[in-house]
mmCIF file of C-alpha atoms in Angstrom:
data_model
loop_
_atom_site.group_PDB
_atom_site.id
_atom_site.type_symbol
_atom_site.label_atom_id
_atom_site.label_comp_id
_atom_site.label_asym_id
_atom_site.label_seq_id
_atom_site.Cartn_x
_atom_site.Cartn_y
_atom_site.Cartn_z
ATOM 1 C CA MET A 1059 -2.037 -3.332 -69.188
ATOM 2 C CA SER A 1060 1.227 -3.312 -67.224
ATOM 3 C CA GLN A 1061 0.109 -0.128 -65.468
ATOM 4 C CA GLU A 1062 -3.127 -1.820 -64.361
ATOM 5 C CA VAL A 1063 -1.280 -4.873 -63.018
ATOM 6 C CA GLY A 1064 1.136 -2.587 -61.173
ATOM 7 C CA SER A 1065 -1.745 -0.692 -59.571
ATOM 8 C CA GLN A 1066 -3.342 -3.958 -58.431
ATOM 9 C CA GLU A 1067 -0.047 -5.109 -56.876
ATOM 10 C CA VAL A 1068 0.372 -1.792 -55.059
ATOM 11 C CA GLY A 1069 -3.188 -2.006 -53.729
ATOM 12 C CA ARG A 1070 -2.700 -5.622 -52.654
ATOM 13 C CA SER A 1071 0.577 -4.724 -50.961
ATOM 14 C CA SER A 1072 -1.078 -1.819 -49.167
ATOM 15 C CA LYS A 1073 -3.835 -4.099 -47.856
ATOM 16 C CA PHE A 1074 -1.281 -6.623 -46.639
ATOM 17 C CA SER A 1075 0.687 -3.869 -44.915
ATOM 18 C CA ARG A 1076 -2.373 -2.560 -43.118
ATOM 19 C CA ARG A 1077 -3.399 -6.094 -42.167
ATOM 20 C CA ASN A 1078 0.063 -6.907 -40.868
ATOM 21 C CA LEU A 1079 0.153 -3.642 -38.928
ATOM 22 C CA LEU A 1080 -3.217 -4.391 -37.353
ATOM 23 C CA ARG A 1081 -2.175 -7.951 -36.549
ATOM 24 C CA GLY A 1082 1.059 -6.723 -35.035
ATOM 25 C CA GLY A 1083 -0.782 -4.137 -32.962
ATOM 26 C CA LEU A 1084 -3.217 -6.736 -31.640
ATOM 27 C CA MET A 1085 -0.393 -9.127 -30.770
ATOM 28 C CA ALA A 1086 1.507 -6.358 -28.984
ATOM 29 C CA SER A 1087 -1.614 -5.387 -27.038
ATOM 30 C CA ALA A 1088 -2.235 -8.996 -26.042
ATOM 31 C CA ALA A 1089 1.377 -9.420 -24.941
ATOM 32 C CA LEU A 1090 1.204 -6.191 -22.921
ATOM 33 C CA ALA A 1091 -2.047 -7.279 -21.256
ATOM 34 C CA LEU A 1092 -0.522 -10.671 -20.423
ATOM 35 C CA TYR A 1093 2.561 -9.037 -18.926
ATOM 36 C CA ALA A 1094 0.668 -6.390 -16.924
ATOM 37 C CA GLY A 1095 -2.106 -8.733 -15.815
ATOM 38 C CA GLU A 1096 -0.217 -11.910 -15.004
ATOM 39 C CA ILE A 1097 3.500 -11.250 -14.717
ATOM 40 C CA GLU A 1098 4.064 -7.817 -13.193
ATOM 41 C CA ARG A 1099 0.869 -7.945 -11.120
ATOM 42 C CA HIS A 1100 2.284 -11.029 -9.380
ATOM 43 C CA TRP A 1101 5.886 -9.869 -9.084
ATOM 44 C CA ILE A 1102 6.514 -8.594 -5.546
ATOM 45 C CA GLU A 1103 9.376 -6.192 -5.027
ATOM 46 C CA ILE A 1104 10.793 -6.077 -1.517
ATOM 47 C CA LYS A 1105 12.021 -2.549 -0.868
ATOM 48 C CA HIS A 1106 14.712 -2.336 1.820
ATOM 49 C CA VAL A 1107 14.662 1.147 3.319
ATOM 50 C CA GLU A 1108 16.639 2.614 6.208
ATOM 51 C CA ILE A 1109 15.017 5.596 7.923
ATOM 52 C CA GLY A 1110 16.764 7.759 10.476
ATOM 53 C CA ILE A 1111 14.561 8.816 13.378
ATOM 54 C CA ALA A 1112 15.363 11.656 15.764
ATOM 55 C CA ASP A 1113 15.303 10.579 19.425
ATOM 56 C CA LEU A 1114 15.135 6.923 18.499
ATOM 57 C CA PRO A 1115 16.290 4.938 21.533
ATOM 58 C CA GLU A 1116 19.496 2.998 21.012
ATOM 59 C CA ALA A 1117 17.573 -0.205 21.692
ATOM 60 C CA PHE A 1118 15.460 0.431 18.567
ATOM 61 C CA ASP A 1119 18.433 1.053 16.267
ATOM 62 C CA GLY A 1120 18.007 -1.717 13.682
ATOM 63 C CA PHE A 1121 14.335 -2.372 14.585
ATOM 64 C CA ARG A 1122 12.630 -3.674 11.434
ATOM 65 C CA ILE A 1123 9.062 -3.040 10.297
ATOM 66 C CA ALA A 1124 7.454 -4.871 7.378
ATOM 67 C CA GLN A 1125 4.749 -2.795 5.706
ATOM 68 C CA LEU A 1126 2.009 -4.319 3.563
ATOM 69 C CA SER A 1127 -0.817 -2.264 2.105
ATOM 70 C CA ASP A 1128 -3.828 -2.347 -0.219
ATOM 71 C CA ILE A 1129 -4.403 -6.084 -0.395
ATOM 72 C CA HIS A 1130 -7.877 -5.840 -2.019
ATOM 73 C CA LEU A 1131 -8.433 -9.559 -1.551
ATOM 74 C CA ASP A 1132 -10.644 -11.507 -3.932
ATOM 75 C CA LEU A 1133 -11.457 -8.828 -6.508
ATOM 76 C CA PHE A 1134 -8.123 -9.008 -8.327
ATOM 77 C CA THR A 1135 -5.844 -10.324 -5.559
ATOM 78 C CA GLU A 1136 -6.063 -14.081 -5.426
ATOM 79 C CA PRO A 1137 -5.646 -15.939 -2.105
ATOM 80 C CA PHE A 1138 -2.527 -17.705 -3.406
ATOM 81 C CA PHE A 1139 -0.904 -14.327 -4.033
ATOM 82 C CA LEU A 1140 -1.619 -13.082 -0.515
ATOM 83 C CA ARG A 1141 -0.190 -16.321 0.866
ATOM 84 C CA HIS A 1142 2.906 -15.705 -1.260
ATOM 85 C CA ALA A 1143 3.237 -12.182 0.197
ATOM 86 C CA ILE A 1144 2.854 -13.503 3.758
ATOM 87 C CA HIS A 1145 5.556 -16.083 3.068
ATOM 88 C CA LYS A 1146 7.900 -13.285 2.002
ATOM 89 C CA ILE A 1147 7.088 -11.260 5.120
ATOM 90 C CA ASN A 1148 7.770 -14.258 7.342
ATOM 91 C CA ALA A 1149 11.103 -14.805 5.589
ATOM 92 C CA LEU A 1150 12.081 -11.234 6.517
ATOM 93 C CA ARG A 1151 11.551 -11.987 10.231
ATOM 94 C CA PRO A 1152 10.526 -8.404 11.086
ATOM 95 C CA ASP A 1153 10.136 -7.032 14.602
ATOM 96 C CA ALA A 1154 6.713 -5.592 13.719
ATOM 97 C CA VAL A 1155 4.277 -5.673 10.800
ATOM 98 C CA CYS A 1156 2.141 -2.684 9.793
ATOM 99 C CA LEU A 1157 -0.875 -3.185 7.522
ATOM 100 C CA THR A 1158 -1.938 0.165 6.115
ATOM 101 C CA GLY A 1159 -5.469 -0.427 4.894
ATOM 102 C CA ASP A 1160 -7.746 -1.547 2.059
ATOM 103 C CA PHE A 1161 -7.973 -5.229 2.858
ATOM 104 C CA VAL A 1162 -10.957 -5.516 0.495
ATOM 105 C CA THR A 1163 -12.638 -3.606 -2.327
ATOM 106 C CA GLU A 1164 -16.007 -1.915 -2.023
ATOM 107 C CA LEU A 1165 -18.637 -3.472 -4.304
ATOM 108 C CA ARG A 1166 -21.957 -1.644 -4.076
ATOM 109 C CA THR A 1167 -23.776 -4.269 -6.133
ATOM 110 C CA PHE A 1168 -22.571 -7.118 -3.871
ATOM 111 C CA PRO A 1169 -22.229 -5.608 -0.374
ATOM 112 C CA LYS A 1170 -21.809 -8.946 1.446
ATOM 113 C CA TYR A 1171 -18.994 -10.142 -0.797
ATOM 114 C CA PRO A 1172 -16.243 -7.857 0.569
ATOM 115 C CA ILE A 1173 -17.220 -8.671 4.160
ATOM 116 C CA GLN A 1174 -16.730 -12.365 3.436
ATOM 117 C CA ALA A 1175 -13.428 -11.476 1.774
ATOM 118 C CA ALA A 1176 -12.371 -9.516 4.878
ATOM 119 C CA TRP A 1177 -12.806 -12.533 7.141
ATOM 120 C CA LYS A 1178 -10.912 -14.699 4.675
ATOM 121 C CA CYS A 1179 -8.166 -12.071 4.455
ATOM 122 C CA ALA A 1180 -7.893 -11.774 8.243
ATOM 123 C CA ALA A 1181 -7.649 -15.556 8.654
ATOM 124 C CA MET A 1182 -4.768 -15.605 6.188
ATOM 125 C CA LEU A 1183 -3.020 -12.664 7.841
ATOM 126 C CA LYS A 1184 -3.104 -14.588 11.116
ATOM 127 C CA THR A 1185 -0.332 -16.753 9.657
ATOM 128 C CA ILE A 1186 2.106 -13.833 9.817
ATOM 129 C CA GLU A 1187 4.853 -15.025 12.144
ATOM 130 C CA CYS A 1188 5.330 -11.863 14.170
ATOM 131 C CA ARG A 1189 3.942 -11.071 17.605
ATOM 132 C CA ARG A 1190 3.431 -7.372 16.782
ATOM 133 C CA VAL A 1191 0.938 -6.953 13.928
ATOM 134 C CA PHE A 1192 -0.902 -3.631 13.637
ATOM 135 C CA ALA A 1193 -3.512 -2.404 11.171
ATOM 136 C CA ILE A 1194 -5.519 0.604 10.109
ATOM 137 C CA LEU A 1195 -8.475 0.733 7.742
ATOM 138 C CA GLY A 1196 -8.488 2.226 4.255
ATOM 139 C CA ASN A 1197 -11.190 4.027 2.333
ATOM 140 C CA HIS A 1198 -12.598 0.821 0.809
ATOM 141 C CA ASP A 1199 -12.725 -0.881 4.209
ATOM 142 C CA THR A 1200 -14.525 2.136 5.631
ATOM 143 C CA LEU A 1201 -17.089 2.233 2.823
ATOM 144 C CA VAL A 1202 -17.768 -1.494 3.166
ATOM 145 C CA ASN A 1203 -18.206 -1.743 6.951
ATOM 146 C CA PRO A 1204 -15.481 -0.493 9.286
ATOM 147 C CA VAL A 1205 -16.856 -2.285 12.352
ATOM 148 C CA GLU A 1206 -17.151 -5.648 10.608
ATOM 149 C CA ILE A 1207 -13.700 -5.457 9.052
ATOM 150 C CA SER A 1208 -12.145 -4.321 12.329
ATOM 151 C CA ASN A 1209 -13.835 -7.252 14.059
ATOM 152 C CA ALA A 1210 -12.483 -9.691 11.482
ATOM 153 C CA LEU A 1211 -8.924 -8.454 11.993
ATOM 154 C CA SER A 1212 -9.180 -8.261 15.788
ATOM 155 C CA HIS A 1213 -10.671 -11.754 15.969
ATOM 156 C CA HIS A 1214 -7.521 -13.051 14.280
ATOM 157 C CA GLY A 1215 -5.105 -11.331 16.629
ATOM 158 C CA ILE A 1216 -4.389 -8.144 14.687
ATOM 159 C CA LEU A 1217 -4.521 -4.891 16.638
ATOM 160 C CA VAL A 1218 -6.588 -2.336 14.715
ATOM 161 C CA LEU A 1219 -5.792 1.289 15.524
ATOM 162 C CA ARG A 1220 -8.740 3.576 14.866
ATOM 163 C CA ASN A 1221 -7.741 6.972 16.233
ATOM 164 C CA ASP A 1222 -5.778 5.098 18.859
ATOM 165 C CA ASN A 1223 -2.204 4.237 19.764
ATOM 166 C CA ALA A 1224 -0.111 1.405 21.094
ATOM 167 C CA MET A 1225 3.173 1.340 22.944
ATOM 168 C CA ILE A 1226 5.921 -0.829 21.483
ATOM 169 C CA GLU A 1227 8.522 -1.980 23.992
ATOM 170 C CA HIS A 1228 11.849 -3.380 22.859
ATOM 171 C CA ASN A 1229 14.904 -4.189 24.959
ATOM 172 C CA GLY A 1230 13.800 -1.898 27.783
ATOM 173 C CA ALA A 1231 12.950 1.093 25.564
ATOM 174 C CA ARG A 1232 9.718 2.156 23.882
ATOM 175 C CA LEU A 1233 8.156 4.088 21.031
ATOM 176 C CA TRP A 1234 4.557 4.880 20.142
ATOM 177 C CA LEU A 1235 2.573 3.670 17.155
ATOM 178 C CA ALA A 1236 -0.578 5.642 16.384
ATOM 179 C CA GLY A 1237 -3.244 4.899 13.788
ATOM 180 C CA LEU A 1238 -5.923 7.081 12.214
ATOM 181 C CA GLU A 1239 -9.314 6.308 10.811
ATOM 182 C CA ASP A 1240 -9.500 6.732 7.060
ATOM 183 C CA ALA A 1241 -9.011 10.321 5.962
ATOM 184 C CA LEU A 1242 -11.309 10.112 2.916
ATOM 185 C CA ASP A 1243 -14.352 8.287 4.217
ATOM 186 C CA GLY A 1244 -13.785 8.008 7.955
ATOM 187 C CA ASN A 1245 -13.310 10.424 10.806
ATOM 188 C CA PRO A 1246 -9.594 10.847 11.525
ATOM 189 C CA GLU A 1247 -8.857 12.395 14.923
ATOM 190 C CA PRO A 1248 -5.102 12.912 15.234
ATOM 191 C CA ASP A 1249 -5.440 14.614 18.633
ATOM 192 C CA LYS A 1250 -7.122 11.485 19.941
ATOM 193 C CA ALA A 1251 -4.666 9.110 18.258
ATOM 194 C CA ILE A 1252 -1.694 11.155 19.514
ATOM 195 C CA PRO A 1253 -2.759 12.664 22.842
ATOM 196 C CA GLU A 1254 -0.570 15.262 24.538
ATOM 197 C CA ARG A 1255 0.686 12.725 27.072
ATOM 198 C CA ILE A 1256 2.750 10.924 24.389
ATOM 199 C CA ARG A 1257 3.935 13.960 22.445
ATOM 200 C CA GLY A 1258 7.494 15.188 22.632
ATOM 201 C CA LEU A 1259 8.672 12.536 25.066
ATOM 202 C CA ARG A 1260 12.433 12.221 25.085
ATOM 203 C CA ASN A 1261 13.600 9.061 23.307
ATOM 204 C CA GLU A 1262 9.997 7.967 22.684
ATOM 205 C CA PRO A 1263 9.207 8.928 19.072
ATOM 206 C CA VAL A 1264 5.753 8.605 17.506
ATOM 207 C CA LEU A 1265 5.143 6.640 14.327
ATOM 208 C CA LEU A 1266 1.800 7.092 12.583
ATOM 209 C CA LEU A 1267 -0.240 4.860 10.276
ATOM 210 C CA CYS A 1268 -2.528 6.786 7.912
ATOM 211 C CA HIS A 1269 -3.918 5.281 4.719
ATOM 212 C CA GLU A 1270 -3.918 8.431 2.552
ATOM 213 C CA PRO A 1271 -0.446 10.008 2.196
ATOM 214 C CA ASP A 1272 -1.665 13.507 1.286
ATOM 215 C CA TYR A 1273 -3.158 13.788 4.766
ATOM 216 C CA ALA A 1274 0.418 14.571 5.805
ATOM 217 C CA ASP A 1275 -0.047 18.107 4.478
ATOM 218 C CA HIS A 1276 -3.003 18.584 6.827
ATOM 219 C CA LEU A 1277 -1.045 17.183 9.769
ATOM 220 C CA LEU A 1278 1.881 19.515 9.158
ATOM 221 C CA ARG A 1279 -0.420 22.508 9.608
ATOM 222 C CA ARG A 1280 -1.418 21.301 13.071
ATOM 223 C CA GLN A 1281 0.560 21.157 16.277
ATOM 224 C CA VAL A 1282 -0.068 17.435 16.639
ATOM 225 C CA GLY A 1283 1.721 16.837 13.357
ATOM 226 C CA GLN A 1284 4.960 18.181 14.775
ATOM 227 C CA SER A 1285 5.160 15.169 17.088
ATOM 228 C CA VAL A 1286 5.142 12.599 14.267
ATOM 229 C CA SER A 1287 8.569 11.276 13.301
ATOM 230 C CA LEU A 1288 7.432 8.866 10.574
ATOM 231 C CA MET A 1289 4.123 8.313 8.807
ATOM 232 C CA LEU A 1290 3.397 5.123 6.839
ATOM 233 C CA SER A 1291 0.763 5.214 4.092
ATOM 234 C CA GLY A 1292 -0.549 3.294 1.095
ATOM 235 C CA HIS A 1293 -3.619 4.132 -1.021
ATOM 236 C CA THR A 1294 -1.915 5.255 -4.252
ATOM 237 C CA HIS A 1295 -0.808 1.821 -5.526
ATOM 238 C CA GLY A 1296 2.166 3.824 -6.776
ATOM 239 C CA GLY A 1297 0.003 4.796 -9.721
ATOM 240 C CA GLN A 1298 -0.505 1.103 -10.634
ATOM 241 C CA VAL A 1299 -0.168 1.715 -14.391
ATOM 242 C CA ARG A 1300 2.635 4.107 -15.303
ATOM 243 C CA LEU A 1301 3.496 5.056 -18.852
ATOM 244 C CA PRO A 1302 7.027 5.950 -19.992
ATOM 245 C CA PHE A 1303 7.628 9.728 -20.121
ATOM 246 C CA TYR A 1304 4.150 10.294 -18.670
ATOM 247 C CA GLY A 1305 3.912 8.588 -15.292
ATOM 248 C CA PRO A 1306 0.738 7.324 -13.593
ATOM 249 C CA ILE A 1307 -2.392 7.347 -15.743
ATOM 250 C CA THR A 1308 -4.516 8.189 -12.740
ATOM 251 C CA LEU A 1309 -4.122 8.774 -9.013
ATOM 252 C CA PRO A 1310 -6.770 8.691 -6.258
ATOM 253 C CA LEU A 1311 -7.979 11.598 -4.177
ATOM 254 C CA MET A 1312 -5.557 12.340 -1.357
ATOM 255 C CA GLY A 1313 -2.894 10.368 -3.168
ATOM 256 C CA LYS A 1314 -1.678 12.864 -5.729
ATOM 257 C CA ASN A 1315 1.116 14.707 -3.930
ATOM 258 C CA TYR A 1316 3.052 11.758 -2.532
ATOM 259 C CA VAL A 1317 2.824 8.763 -4.835
ATOM 260 C CA GLU A 1318 5.469 6.306 -3.653
ATOM 261 C CA GLY A 1319 8.654 6.056 -1.661
ATOM 262 C CA LEU A 1320 10.224 8.170 1.050
ATOM 263 C CA PHE A 1321 9.606 11.878 1.571
ATOM 264 C CA ARG A 1322 11.113 14.253 4.107
ATOM 265 C CA LEU A 1323 8.584 16.862 5.210
ATOM 266 C CA GLY A 1324 10.440 18.904 7.773
ATOM 267 C CA ARG A 1325 10.766 16.872 10.953
ATOM 268 C CA MET A 1326 8.243 14.328 9.703
ATOM 269 C CA GLN A 1327 9.141 11.647 7.206
ATOM 270 C CA LEU A 1328 6.556 9.875 5.055
ATOM 271 C CA TYR A 1329 6.803 6.510 3.374
ATOM 272 C CA VAL A 1330 4.231 5.503 0.736
ATOM 273 C CA ASN A 1331 3.946 1.804 -0.080
ATOM 274 C CA ARG A 1332 2.780 0.792 -3.598
ATOM 275 C CA GLY A 1333 0.463 -1.869 -2.220
ATOM 276 C CA LEU A 1334 -0.113 -5.495 -3.102
ATOM 277 C CA GLY A 1335 -3.362 -5.477 -5.053
ATOM 278 C CA ALA A 1336 -4.964 -3.662 -7.948
ATOM 279 C CA ILE A 1337 -8.039 -1.497 -8.314
ATOM 280 C CA GLY A 1338 -10.137 -0.644 -11.361
ATOM 281 C CA VAL A 1339 -8.310 -3.013 -13.714
ATOM 282 C CA PRO A 1340 -6.301 -6.188 -12.959
ATOM 283 C CA PHE A 1341 -3.100 -4.678 -14.340
ATOM 284 C CA ARG A 1342 0.162 -3.256 -13.101
ATOM 285 C CA PHE A 1343 2.724 -1.722 -15.420
ATOM 286 C CA ASP A 1344 6.077 -0.217 -14.427
ATOM 287 C CA CYS A 1345 4.738 -0.431 -10.865
ATOM 288 C CA PRO A 1346 5.010 -3.900 -9.289
ATOM 289 C CA PRO A 1347 3.469 -4.776 -5.911
ATOM 290 C CA GLU A 1348 5.593 -3.922 -2.899
ATOM 291 C CA ILE A 1349 6.471 -5.159 0.545
ATOM 292 C CA THR A 1350 8.554 -2.611 2.436
ATOM 293 C CA ASP A 1351 11.273 -3.759 4.809
ATOM 294 C CA ILE A 1352 11.929 -0.668 6.936
ATOM 295 C CA THR A 1353 14.913 -0.511 9.245
ATOM 296 C CA LEU A 1354 14.807 2.228 11.858
ATOM 297 C CA ARG A 1355 18.090 3.983 12.578
ATOM 298 C CA ARG A 1356 19.126 6.613 15.087
ATOM 299 C CA ALA A 1357 19.368 9.890 13.186
ATOM 300 C CA THR A 1358 22.951 11.124 13.030
ATOM 301 C CA ALA A 1359 22.015 14.794 12.641
#
């Protein structure tokens, strides 16, 4: 009889243990989802980066560029969060702002929705308090409607560089900012964006905006790539969800070699911004949104 009672108690205890383990697992999963979906996804890290540029004019030493990328407004990025990011950019008081693509998210089932989001996004970006605001398109923008999204940005005072360049003058000196069409779904023409007339000019370096960072490898194999001092990219979201001891769960095409941060690729340097928004799932883990505060410095060597 005592053996039977003991067996029942062991079985009951085992059931309770399994139930408690399941309950604990569910609570941990819920807490993780809450953290990744609401806390870290809305926690903006401002990365302060100094980058030495060869042939940078003395007048540009200390010139500051704020980089914002991959907004993806309205799918998972709420308007209040973009306004919060713009407030942080304005507080930095940069000399120029570079927006490196993916203002919206492609939605094949609702094609008009991202276009409406693009106009809303552009109207909000108009509140950036900087007279030099430049943009390129990303792969989602290109798949949605590159002309319409370019028009939305241009209408609100943002200069969109599609295989084109702009001269930035500062205290009597100048540098060149070039921008490419999207490398995945557009038609990037680096020779058009960086024509021979602006290559290799003394004390007039070329900075390049290109959404996909892995396109740098293609540029380095071409003569035009040798004229680029710094390339700014986004696209990867830094991996968005990164697991301890494993890293990013997934990375996009043309965003696998250079995931985030600063890379030196011979004469060219590459900076990859983690982006503001999310794609696929409304989560970020070990990879918060980023605004980059880049300070240009004259290279010492």
